[in-house]
CSV table of C-alpha atoms and ligand atoms in Angstrom, one decimal:
chain,number,residue,atom,x,y,z
A,175,MET,CA,-1.5,-30.0,-3.1
A,176,PRO,CA,-5.3,-30.5,-2.6
A,177,ASP,CA,-7.2,-27.6,-4.1
A,178,HIS,CA,-8.6,-26.4,-0.8
A,179,ILE,CA,-5.3,-25.1,0.6
A,180,ALA,CA,-2.9,-22.5,-0.9
A,181,THR,CA,-0.1,-20.2,0.3
A,182,ALA,CA,0.7,-16.9,-1.3
A,183,GLU,CA,3.3,-14.1,-0.8
A,184,ALA,CA,2.8,-10.5,-1.5
A,185,ASN,CA,5.1,-7.4,-1.1
A,186,ALA,CA,4.2,-4.0,0.2
A,187,ASN,CA,4.0,-1.0,-2.1
A,188,PHE,CA,4.5,2.7,-1.6
A,189,ALA,CA,2.5,5.2,-3.6
A,190,LEU,CA,4.4,7.9,-5.6
A,191,VAL,CA,1.2,9.5,-6.6
A,192,LYS,CA,-1.2,8.9,-3.7
A,193,TYR,CA,-4.6,7.3,-3.4
A,194,TRP,CA,-6.7,9.3,-0.9
A,195,GLY,CA,-10.5,9.2,-0.9
A,196,LYS,CA,-13.2,6.8,-2.0
A,197,ARG,CA,-15.9,7.3,-4.7
A,198,ASP,CA,-17.9,4.4,-3.3
A,199,ASP,CA,-17.5,3.2,0.3
A,200,GLN,CA,-19.4,0.0,-0.2
A,201,ARG,CA,-17.4,-1.3,-3.1
A,202,ASN,CA,-14.2,0.4,-1.9
A,203,LEU,CA,-13.8,2.4,-5.1
A,204,PRO,CA,-11.1,5.0,-5.2
A,205,ALA,CA,-11.9,8.7,-6.0
A,206,VAL,CA,-8.5,9.0,-7.8
A,207,GLY,CA,-6.0,6.8,-9.6
A,208,SER,CA,-2.5,6.3,-8.1
A,209,ILE,CA,1.0,5.1,-9.0
A,210,SER,CA,3.2,3.0,-6.8
A,211,LEU,CA,6.3,1.0,-6.5
A,212,THR,CA,6.1,-2.6,-5.2
A,213,VAL,CA,9.1,-3.4,-3.0
A,214,THR,CA,11.0,-6.4,-1.6
A,215,GLY,CA,11.7,-6.7,2.1
A,216,LEU,CA,8.2,-6.1,3.4
A,217,CYS,CA,6.4,-9.3,2.5
A,218,THR,CA,3.3,-11.0,3.8
A,219,ARG,CA,2.9,-14.8,3.6
A,220,THR,CA,-0.6,-16.2,4.0
A,221,THR,CA,-2.0,-19.7,3.9
A,222,VAL,CA,-5.7,-20.3,3.5
A,223,CYS,CA,-7.2,-23.7,4.1
A,224,PHE,CA,-11.0,-24.2,3.6
A,225,ARG,CA,-12.1,-26.9,6.1
A,226,GLU,CA,-15.5,-28.6,6.3
A,227,ASP,CA,-15.0,-29.3,10.0
A,228,LEU,CA,-14.9,-25.5,11.0
A,229,ASP,CA,-17.9,-23.5,11.9
A,230,THR,CA,-16.2,-20.1,11.7
A,231,ASP,CA,-13.1,-18.7,10.2
A,232,ILE,CA,-9.9,-18.9,12.3
A,233,LEU,CA,-7.3,-16.2,11.9
A,234,GLN,CA,-3.7,-16.6,13.1
A,235,MET,CA,-1.3,-13.7,12.8
A,236,GLU,CA,2.4,-14.6,13.5
A,237,GLY,CA,1.1,-17.8,15.1
A,238,VAL,CA,-1.3,-16.0,17.5
A,239,ALA,CA,-5.1,-16.4,17.2
A,240,VAL,CA,-6.8,-13.1,16.5
A,241,ARG,CA,-10.5,-12.5,17.2
A,242,ASP,CA,-11.0,-8.8,16.9
A,243,HIS,CA,-12.0,-6.5,14.0
A,244,ARG,CA,-9.2,-8.0,11.8
A,245,LEU,CA,-10.9,-11.4,11.9
A,246,TYR,CA,-14.2,-9.7,11.0
A,247,ARG,CA,-12.5,-8.0,8.0
A,248,VAL,CA,-11.0,-11.2,6.8
A,249,THR,CA,-14.3,-13.1,7.1
A,250,ARG,CA,-16.1,-10.4,5.1
A,251,PHE,CA,-13.5,-10.7,2.5
A,252,LEU,CA,-13.7,-14.6,2.4
A,253,ASP,CA,-17.5,-14.3,2.1
A,254,MET,CA,-16.9,-12.8,-1.3
A,255,ILE,CA,-14.7,-15.7,-2.3
A,256,ARG,CA,-17.3,-18.2,-0.9
A,257,GLU,CA,-20.0,-16.5,-2.9
A,258,ARG,CA,-18.1,-16.5,-6.1
A,259,SER,CA,-16.7,-20.0,-5.8
A,260,GLY,CA,-19.8,-21.7,-4.4
A,261,ARG,CA,-17.7,-23.0,-1.5
A,262,SER,CA,-19.4,-22.7,1.9
A,263,ALA,CA,-16.7,-24.0,4.2
A,264,ALA,CA,-15.1,-21.8,6.8
A,265,ALA,CA,-11.3,-21.3,6.6
A,266,LYS,CA,-8.2,-21.3,8.7
A,267,ILE,CA,-5.9,-18.4,7.7
A,268,ASP,CA,-2.3,-18.3,8.8
A,269,THR,CA,-0.5,-15.1,8.1
A,270,SER,CA,2.9,-13.6,8.9
A,271,ASN,CA,5.1,-10.7,7.9
A,272,ASN,CA,8.8,-10.9,7.3
A,273,PHE,CA,9.2,-7.5,8.9
A,274,PRO,CA,9.1,-6.6,12.6
A,275,THR,CA,5.5,-6.6,13.7
A,276,GLY,CA,4.3,-3.8,16.0
A,277,ALA,CA,6.8,-1.5,14.2
A,278,GLY,CA,4.0,0.6,12.8
A,279,LEU,CA,4.6,-0.9,9.4
A,280,ALA,CA,1.8,-3.5,9.2
A,281,SER,CA,0.6,-3.2,5.6
A,282,SER,CA,-2.9,-3.8,4.5
A,283,ALA,CA,-1.6,-3.8,0.9
A,284,SER,CA,0.7,-6.9,1.2
A,285,GLY,CA,-1.8,-8.5,3.6
A,286,PHE,CA,-4.9,-8.3,1.3
A,287,ALA,CA,-3.0,-9.1,-1.9
A,288,ALA,CA,-1.7,-12.3,-0.3
A,289,LEU,CA,-5.1,-13.2,1.1
A,290,ALA,CA,-6.8,-12.6,-2.2
A,291,LEU,CA,-4.4,-14.8,-4.2
A,292,ALA,CA,-4.2,-17.6,-1.6
A,293,SER,CA,-8.0,-17.7,-1.0
A,294,CYS,CA,-8.7,-17.8,-4.8
A,295,HIS,CA,-6.4,-20.6,-5.3
A,296,ALA,CA,-7.6,-22.5,-2.3
A,297,SER,CA,-11.2,-22.2,-3.4
A,298,GLY,CA,-10.4,-23.2,-6.9
A,299,LEU,CA,-11.4,-19.8,-8.4
A,300,SER,CA,-9.5,-19.1,-11.5
A,301,LEU,CA,-9.2,-15.3,-12.1
A,302,THR,CA,-7.2,-13.1,-14.4
A,303,GLU,CA,-4.6,-10.8,-12.8
A,304,SER,CA,-6.9,-7.9,-13.4
A,305,GLN,CA,-9.8,-9.7,-11.6
A,306,LEU,CA,-7.5,-10.6,-8.7
A,307,SER,CA,-6.5,-6.9,-8.5
A,308,GLU,CA,-10.1,-6.0,-8.3
A,309,LEU,CA,-10.7,-8.5,-5.6
A,310,ALA,CA,-7.7,-7.4,-3.5
A,311,ARG,CA,-9.0,-3.8,-3.8
A,312,ARG,CA,-12.2,-4.9,-1.9
A,313,GLY,CA,-9.9,-5.6,1.1
A,314,SER,CA,-7.8,-2.5,0.8
A,315,GLY,CA,-7.4,0.0,-2.0
A,316,SER,CA,-3.6,-0.2,-2.0
A,317,ALA,CA,-3.7,-4.0,-2.1
A,318,ALA,CA,-4.9,-3.9,-5.7
A,319,ARG,CA,-1.4,-2.5,-6.6
A,320,SER,CA,0.5,-5.2,-4.7
A,321,MET,CA,-0.8,-7.9,-7.1
A,322,PHE,CA,1.8,-6.5,-9.5
A,323,GLY,CA,5.6,-6.1,-9.2
A,324,GLY,CA,7.6,-3.0,-10.0
A,325,TYR,CA,6.0,0.3,-11.1
A,326,VAL,CA,2.2,0.0,-11.0
A,327,GLU,CA,-0.8,2.2,-11.8
A,328,MET,CA,-4.1,1.9,-10.1
A,329,HIS,CA,-7.0,3.1,-12.2
A,330,ARG,CA,-9.8,5.1,-10.7
A,331,GLY,CA,-12.2,3.5,-13.2
A,332,ASN,CA,-15.7,4.8,-14.1
A,333,ALA,CA,-17.9,1.7,-13.9
A,334,PRO,CA,-20.3,1.8,-11.0
A,335,ASP,CA,-19.6,-1.9,-10.2
A,336,GLY,CA,-15.8,-1.2,-10.0
A,337,SER,CA,-14.8,-3.7,-12.7
A,338,ASP,CA,-12.4,-1.1,-14.2
A,339,ALA,CA,-11.0,0.1,-10.9
A,340,VAL,CA,-8.0,-2.2,-11.2
A,341,ALA,CA,-4.2,-1.9,-11.2
A,342,GLU,CA,-1.8,-2.8,-14.0
A,343,GLN,CA,2.0,-2.9,-14.2
A,344,LEU,CA,3.6,0.0,-16.0
A,345,PHE,CA,7.2,-1.3,-15.8
A,346,GLY,CA,8.8,-4.4,-14.1
A,347,PRO,CA,11.1,-4.1,-11.1
A,348,ASP,CA,14.2,-4.0,-13.3
A,349,HIS,CA,13.2,-1.0,-15.3
A,350,TRP,CA,14.6,1.4,-12.7
A,351,PRO,CA,16.5,0.1,-9.7
A,352,LEU,CA,15.7,2.7,-7.1
A,353,VAL,CA,16.5,2.3,-3.5
A,354,VAL,CA,13.7,2.8,-0.9
A,355,MET,CA,14.5,3.2,2.8
A,356,VAL,CA,11.7,2.9,5.3
A,357,VAL,CA,12.6,5.2,8.2
A,358,VAL,CA,10.7,4.2,11.3
A,359,THR,CA,10.0,7.1,13.6
A,360,ASP,CA,7.4,5.5,15.9
A,361,THR,CA,6.5,1.9,16.7
A,362,GLY,CA,3.0,2.5,18.2
A,363,PRO,CA,-0.3,1.9,16.4
A,364,LYS,CA,-1.4,4.6,14.0
A,365,SER,CA,-3.7,7.3,15.3
A,366,MET,CA,-6.6,6.7,12.8
A,367,GLY,CA,-7.3,4.1,10.2
A,368,SER,CA,-7.2,5.2,6.6
A,369,THR,CA,-10.9,4.4,5.9
A,370,ARG,CA,-12.1,6.7,8.6
A,371,ALA,CA,-9.5,9.4,7.8
A,372,MET,CA,-10.5,9.3,4.1
A,373,GLU,CA,-14.2,9.8,5.1
A,374,LEU,CA,-13.3,12.8,7.2
A,375,SER,CA,-11.2,14.3,4.4
A,376,ARG,CA,-14.1,13.9,1.9
A,377,ASP,CA,-16.7,15.2,4.2
A,378,THR,CA,-14.9,18.1,5.9
A,379,SER,CA,-11.6,19.1,4.1
A,380,PRO,CA,-12.0,22.3,2.1
A,381,PHE,CA,-9.1,21.1,-0.1
A,382,TYR,CA,-10.7,17.7,-1.0
A,383,ARG,CA,-12.2,18.7,-4.3
A,384,SER,CA,-9.1,20.3,-5.7
A,385,TRP,CA,-7.1,17.3,-4.6
A,386,VAL,CA,-9.3,15.1,-6.7
A,387,ALA,CA,-9.3,17.5,-9.6
A,388,GLY,CA,-5.5,17.7,-9.8
A,389,GLN,CA,-4.8,14.0,-9.8
A,390,SER,CA,-4.9,13.3,-13.6
A,391,GLN,CA,-2.1,15.8,-14.2
A,392,ASP,CA,0.1,14.3,-11.5
A,393,LEU,CA,-0.5,10.8,-12.9
A,394,VAL,CA,0.6,12.1,-16.4
A,395,SER,CA,3.8,13.6,-14.9
A,396,ALA,CA,4.7,10.5,-12.8
A,397,ARG,CA,4.1,8.1,-15.8
A,398,GLN,CA,6.5,10.2,-17.9
A,399,ALA,CA,9.1,10.5,-15.1
A,400,ILE,CA,9.1,6.7,-14.6
A,401,ARG,CA,9.2,6.0,-18.3
A,402,ASP,CA,12.2,8.4,-18.8
A,403,ARG,CA,13.8,7.5,-15.5
A,404,ASP,CA,13.8,11.2,-14.8
A,405,PHE,CA,14.6,11.3,-11.0
A,406,GLU,CA,14.2,15.1,-10.6
A,407,LEU,CA,10.7,15.0,-12.1
A,408,LEU,CA,9.7,11.9,-10.1
A,409,ALA,CA,11.0,13.6,-6.9
A,410,ASP,CA,9.1,16.8,-7.6
A,411,ILE,CA,5.8,15.1,-8.4
A,412,SER,CA,6.0,12.5,-5.6
A,413,GLU,CA,6.7,15.0,-2.8
A,414,HIS,CA,4.0,17.3,-4.2
A,415,SER,CA,1.5,14.5,-4.2
A,416,CYS,CA,2.5,13.4,-0.7
A,417,LEU,CA,2.3,17.0,0.8
A,418,LYS,CA,-1.0,17.7,-1.0
A,419,MET,CA,-2.5,14.5,0.5
A,420,HIS,CA,-1.3,15.4,4.0
A,421,GLY,CA,-2.6,19.0,3.4
A,422,VAL,CA,-6.0,17.6,2.7
A,423,MET,CA,-5.8,15.5,5.9
A,424,MET,CA,-4.6,18.3,8.1
A,425,ALA,CA,-7.4,20.6,6.9
A,426,SER,CA,-10.1,18.0,7.9
A,427,ARG,CA,-12.2,18.4,11.0
A,428,PRO,CA,-11.1,17.0,13.3
A,429,PRO,CA,-7.6,17.2,11.7
A,430,VAL,CA,-5.9,14.0,10.6
A,431,LEU,CA,-2.3,14.4,11.8
A,432,TYR,CA,0.0,11.5,11.1
A,433,TRP,CA,3.4,13.3,11.4
A,434,ASN,CA,5.5,13.5,14.5
A,435,ALA,CA,8.5,15.8,15.2
A,436,VAL,CA,10.9,13.3,13.7
A,437,THR,CA,8.8,12.9,10.5
A,438,ASN,CA,9.1,16.7,10.1
A,439,THR,CA,12.9,16.8,10.7
A,440,LEU,CA,13.3,14.0,8.1
A,441,VAL,CA,11.3,16.0,5.5
A,442,HIS,CA,13.7,19.0,6.0
A,443,CYS,CA,16.8,16.8,6.0
A,444,ILE,CA,15.8,15.1,2.7
A,445,ARG,CA,15.0,18.5,1.1
A,446,GLU,CA,18.3,19.9,2.2
A,447,LEU,CA,20.1,16.9,0.8
A,448,ARG,CA,18.4,17.3,-2.5
A,449,THR,CA,19.3,21.0,-2.7
A,450,SER,CA,22.9,20.0,-2.1
A,451,GLY,CA,22.8,17.8,-5.2
A,452,VAL,CA,21.9,14.3,-3.8
A,453,PRO,CA,19.2,12.5,-5.8
A,454,VAL,CA,16.7,11.8,-3.0
A,455,PHE,CA,13.1,12.4,-2.1
A,456,PHE,CA,10.6,11.4,0.6
A,457,THR,CA,7.1,10.1,0.7
A,458,ILE,CA,4.8,9.5,3.7
A,459,ASP,CA,1.6,7.5,4.0
A,460,ALA,CA,-1.1,7.2,6.7
A,461,GLY,CA,1.4,7.2,9.6
A,462,PRO,CA,4.6,8.9,10.9
A,463,GLN,CA,7.2,6.7,9.0
A,464,VAL,CA,9.1,8.3,6.1
A,465,LYS,CA,9.9,6.4,2.9
A,466,VAL,CA,13.1,7.8,1.4
A,467,VAL,CA,13.8,7.1,-2.3
A,468,THR,CA,17.3,7.4,-3.8
A,469,VAL,CA,19.6,5.7,-6.4
A,470,PRO,CA,22.1,3.0,-5.5
A,471,ALA,CA,25.2,5.2,-5.8
A,472,TYR,CA,23.9,7.5,-3.0
A,473,ARG,CA,22.6,4.7,-0.7
A,474,ASP,CA,25.3,5.0,1.9
A,475,ARG,CA,25.3,8.8,2.1
A,476,VAL,CA,21.5,8.9,2.4
A,477,HIS,CA,21.5,6.1,4.9
A,478,ALA,CA,24.1,7.9,7.1
A,479,ALA,CA,22.1,11.1,6.9
A,480,VAL,CA,18.8,9.7,8.0
A,481,ARG,CA,20.4,7.5,10.7
A,482,SER,CA,22.0,10.5,12.3
A,483,ILE,CA,18.7,12.1,13.1
A,484,PRO,CA,17.7,11.7,16.8
A,485,GLY,CA,14.5,9.7,17.2
A,486,VAL,CA,15.0,7.5,14.1
A,487,ARG,CA,14.4,4.0,15.4
A,488,GLN,CA,15.1,1.8,12.4
A,489,VAL,CA,16.0,2.1,8.7
A,490,LEU,CA,14.8,-0.8,6.5
A,491,GLU,CA,16.2,-0.9,3.0
A,492,THR,CA,14.0,-2.1,0.1
A,493,LYS,CA,14.1,-2.1,-3.7
A,494,PRO,CA,11.6,-2.7,-6.6
A,495,GLY,CA,10.3,-6.3,-6.3
A,496,PRO,CA,7.8,-8.8,-7.7
A,497,GLY,CA,4.0,-9.0,-7.4
A,498,ALA,CA,1.9,-11.5,-5.5
A,499,ARG,CA,2.7,-15.2,-6.2
A,500,ILE,CA,1.7,-18.6,-5.1
A,501,VAL,CA,4.4,-20.4,-3.1
A,502,GLU,CA,4.8,-23.9,-1.6
A,503,ALA,CA,3.7,-24.1,2.0
A,504,GLU,CA,6.5,-24.9,4.4
B,108,PMV,O1,-5.2,1.0,1.0
B,108,PMV,P1,-5.6,1.8,2.2
B,108,PMV,O2,-7.0,1.9,2.5
B,108,PMV,O3,-4.8,1.4,3.4
B,108,PMV,O4,-5.1,3.3,1.9
B,108,PMV,C1,-3.8,3.7,1.6
B,108,PMV,C2,-3.6,5.2,1.5
B,108,PMV,C3,-2.2,5.7,1.5
B,108,PMV,O5,-1.3,4.7,1.9
B,108,PMV,C4,-2.1,6.8,2.5
B,108,PMV,C5,-1.8,6.2,0.1
B,108,PMV,C6,-1.6,5.1,-0.9
B,108,PMV,O6,-1.8,5.4,-2.1
B,108,PMV,O7,-1.1,4.0,-0.6
C-alpha cells in the first residue's frame, strides 16, 4: 500500500466515570479525568487518502458527500496532521459506521479515533499510542479513549500544552467480560452538541465546581471496582457519576435536558431490577439512549426487561472490544 492512503477501524466507548467540562477549549483539554469501556459492535471504518490533485478535502459518510460543519471539523483536524507531517495535499476521507446511521448513536469517539489513526498512517507520521491518543483528543475528548481496547482511563493532565492529557489502557477486553446493551429510545438528532453543552455547564451550572472537585475520588473507586471485578461497586460509582453529570447539565441555564420519558422509565426499571438482585446498572451520555451493563448470565433476563418497555426502539448488544487498528482497505 502506498504511504499516502490508509484505512483504520475504531470502536465506540462508554464512560463509566464521565468526562464533562473542558479546562482549555482551544486545545480541547478535559477538566476531569474519566474511565470508559471500549466496546465491539459500534465501529467506524475510515479511509484517508492524501491526493495532490485535490484542492480541498472531500468527506464521504456512508458513501454520501458531506459539505457541512462535519467537513469543516475534519479539515481542521487534518490541518494538524498536515502541519506535523509537512504534507500539504488535501485528502479524500471515506467513513462509515457498522451501526444504523441516523439512530442517534453516531459516535464522535469512534469517528475521531479512526480518523486520527488513518490520517497519521496515510501521511507517514509515526506516533506512539499515547501521542495518537492526544491527537484523537483534539477531535473529540472521548476519542482519546477509543484508541485503546477494554477498560481505559483518560487523564486530565496538568501540562498547559495537553501533552499529558492522554488515555491509557487499565485492563484489556478479556479482563472482565461485561455485557453492554445500547437501548435506543429516540432516533432523531440530539438536542445540543456536547461542546456547547459543556460550555453552558461550566459557565452557568451552580454544581459545576463540585462536579470537578469530586472526580478524583470517583476515579479511585472505579479503578478499584474494575481491578477487583466488583460489580456492585462499579454499578454504584457509574450510576452516581452519570446522574451527577446530568444534574450539572440540568442545572445549567438554559438547562441541558437530554432525557426523554423512556430514558426515565428505563432508569427506574434498571434500579428495580438491581434491587431485586439482578447485577445490572445504567449509564447515559449526551443523548436520550441508555447503556445497560450486566454480566453474561443475566443477559436474557435484562434484555427481556428493557425490550418490554413501551417506546424502546432497538437494543444493540455489545461487549468489551479492541482499540483502534489499521486494516486493509476493501
Ligand atoms: O467527546 P465528546 O466531546 O463527545 O464528549 C463526550 C461526553 C460524554 O459522552 C457525555 C461523557 C463521556 O465521558 O464520554
